[in-house]
mmCIF file of C-alpha atoms in Angstrom:
data_model
loop_
_atom_site.group_PDB
_atom_site.id
_atom_site.type_symbol
_atom_site.label_atom_id
_atom_site.label_comp_id
_atom_site.label_asym_id
_atom_site.label_seq_id
_atom_site.Cartn_x
_atom_site.Cartn_y
_atom_site.Cartn_z
ATOM 1 C CA PRO W 68 -8.364 -3.464 -4.185
ATOM 2 C CA VAL W 69 -8.145 -0.746 -1.570
ATOM 3 C CA SER W 70 -11.032 1.611 -0.863
ATOM 4 C CA ILE W 71 -10.395 4.791 1.109
ATOM 5 C CA SER W 72 -12.744 7.487 2.327
ATOM 6 C CA GLY W 73 -13.018 10.725 0.391
ATOM 7 C CA SER W 74 -11.951 12.564 3.552
ATOM 8 C CA ILE W 75 -8.468 10.958 3.424
ATOM 9 C CA ASP W 76 -5.818 13.066 1.664
ATOM 10 C CA LEU W 77 -4.923 10.849 -1.310
ATOM 11 C CA PRO W 78 -1.365 12.172 -1.930
ATOM 12 C CA ALA W 79 -0.542 11.825 1.781
ATOM 13 C CA PHE W 80 -1.973 8.286 1.813
ATOM 14 C CA GLU W 81 0.057 7.286 -1.243
ATOM 15 C CA SER W 82 3.239 8.794 0.164
ATOM 16 C CA GLU W 83 2.859 7.165 3.584
ATOM 17 C CA LEU W 84 1.913 3.790 2.115
ATOM 18 C CA LEU W 85 4.821 3.667 -0.321
ATOM 19 C CA LYS W 86 7.199 4.797 2.439
ATOM 20 C CA SER W 87 5.873 2.015 4.663
ATOM 21 C CA LEU W 88 6.250 -0.553 1.872
ATOM 22 C CA SER W 89 9.875 0.448 1.325
ATOM 23 C CA LYS W 90 10.595 -1.448 4.559
ATOM 24 C CA LEU W 91 9.602 -4.637 2.703
ATOM 25 C CA LYS W 92 12.130 -3.916 -0.056
ATOM 26 C CA VAL W 93 14.187 -7.056 0.577
ATOM 27 C CA ARG W 94 11.092 -9.211 -0.093
ATOM 28 C CA LEU W 95 10.036 -7.372 -3.280
ATOM 29 C CA ASP W 96 11.463 -7.723 -6.773
ATOM 30 C CA PRO W 97 13.874 -4.780 -7.183
ATOM 31 C CA ARG W 98 13.108 -4.495 -10.906
ATOM 32 C CA PHE W 99 9.477 -3.536 -10.287
ATOM 33 C CA PRO W 100 8.572 -0.822 -7.760
ATOM 34 C CA PRO W 101 5.177 -0.948 -6.008
ATOM 35 C CA VAL W 102 2.417 0.651 -8.095
ATOM 36 C CA LEU W 103 -0.663 2.291 -6.591
ATOM 37 C CA ALA W 104 -3.257 3.004 -9.290
ATOM 38 C CA THR W 105 -6.624 4.739 -9.022
ATOM 39 C CA GLN W 106 -9.482 2.586 -10.314
ATOM 40 C CA ALA W 107 -12.470 4.828 -9.467
ATOM 41 C CA ARG W 108 -12.980 8.104 -7.672
ATOM 42 C CA SER W 109 -16.064 9.745 -6.224
ATOM 43 C CA PRO W 110 -16.596 12.415 -3.557
ATOM 44 C CA GLN W 111 -17.295 9.655 -1.001
ATOM 45 C CA SER W 112 -14.422 7.272 -1.746
ATOM 46 C CA THR W 113 -11.471 6.353 -3.915
ATOM 47 C CA ASP W 114 -10.820 2.799 -5.107
ATOM 48 C CA LEU W 115 -7.164 1.924 -5.605
ATOM 49 C CA THR W 116 -5.201 -1.099 -6.743
ATOM 50 C CA LEU W 117 -1.816 -1.893 -5.242
ATOM 51 C CA THR W 118 0.491 -4.035 -7.377
ATOM 52 C CA LEU W 119 3.618 -5.628 -5.934
ATOM 53 C CA MET W 120 6.063 -8.008 -7.563
ATOM 54 C CA LEU W 121 7.613 -10.469 -5.132
ATOM 55 C CA ARG W 122 11.078 -11.984 -5.135
ATOM 56 C CA ARG W 123 9.673 -15.299 -3.946
ATOM 57 C CA PRO W 124 6.038 -15.978 -4.955
ATOM 58 C CA GLU W 125 5.726 -18.588 -2.205
ATOM 59 C CA ASP W 126 5.891 -15.675 0.306
ATOM 60 C CA ARG W 127 2.654 -14.223 -1.064
ATOM 61 C CA GLY W 128 0.550 -15.108 1.978
ATOM 62 C CA SER W 129 2.883 -13.602 4.569
ATOM 63 C CA ILE W 130 3.536 -10.494 2.471
ATOM 64 C CA THR W 131 -0.201 -9.993 1.927
ATOM 65 C CA LEU W 132 -0.741 -10.048 5.696
ATOM 66 C CA GLU W 133 2.090 -7.573 6.235
ATOM 67 C CA VAL W 134 0.839 -5.219 3.491
ATOM 68 C CA ASN W 135 -2.706 -5.300 4.917
ATOM 69 C CA LYS W 136 -1.313 -4.466 8.355
ATOM 70 C CA ARG W 137 0.652 -1.544 6.942
ATOM 71 C CA LEU W 138 -2.395 -0.308 4.996
ATOM 72 C CA SER W 139 -4.433 -0.284 8.206
ATOM 73 C CA GLU W 140 -1.687 1.543 10.095
ATOM 74 C CA VAL W 141 -1.390 4.233 7.413
ATOM 75 C CA LEU W 142 -5.176 4.737 7.287
ATOM 76 C CA GLU W 143 -5.396 4.951 11.084
ATOM 77 C CA GLY W 144 -2.533 7.439 11.149
ATOM 78 C CA LEU W 145 -4.179 9.679 8.575
ATOM 79 C CA ARG W 146 -7.620 9.435 10.198
ATOM 80 C CA GLY W 147 -6.082 10.412 13.511
ATOM 81 C CA GLY W 148 -4.494 13.492 11.961
ATOM 82 C CA ARG W 149 -0.961 12.093 12.216
ATOM 83 C CA ARG W 150 1.354 11.736 9.249
#
């Protein structure tokens, strides 16, 4: 699960995150694109679920670290007013 502040522009976050994840394309299953789904939404925050299908399940740990890094970078970029 991913929880973002209500002050973050959700469409911009989704766009930037999916663009960032496209760089991991060679490690993801090409039959299933990444899916970012909204689980709950309030004025203070939005809870999202990111679903990825991997080519090689044994890479799960390293891909999880990379995705978390990219999530942080996208959030920092949007908080700083950069896109």
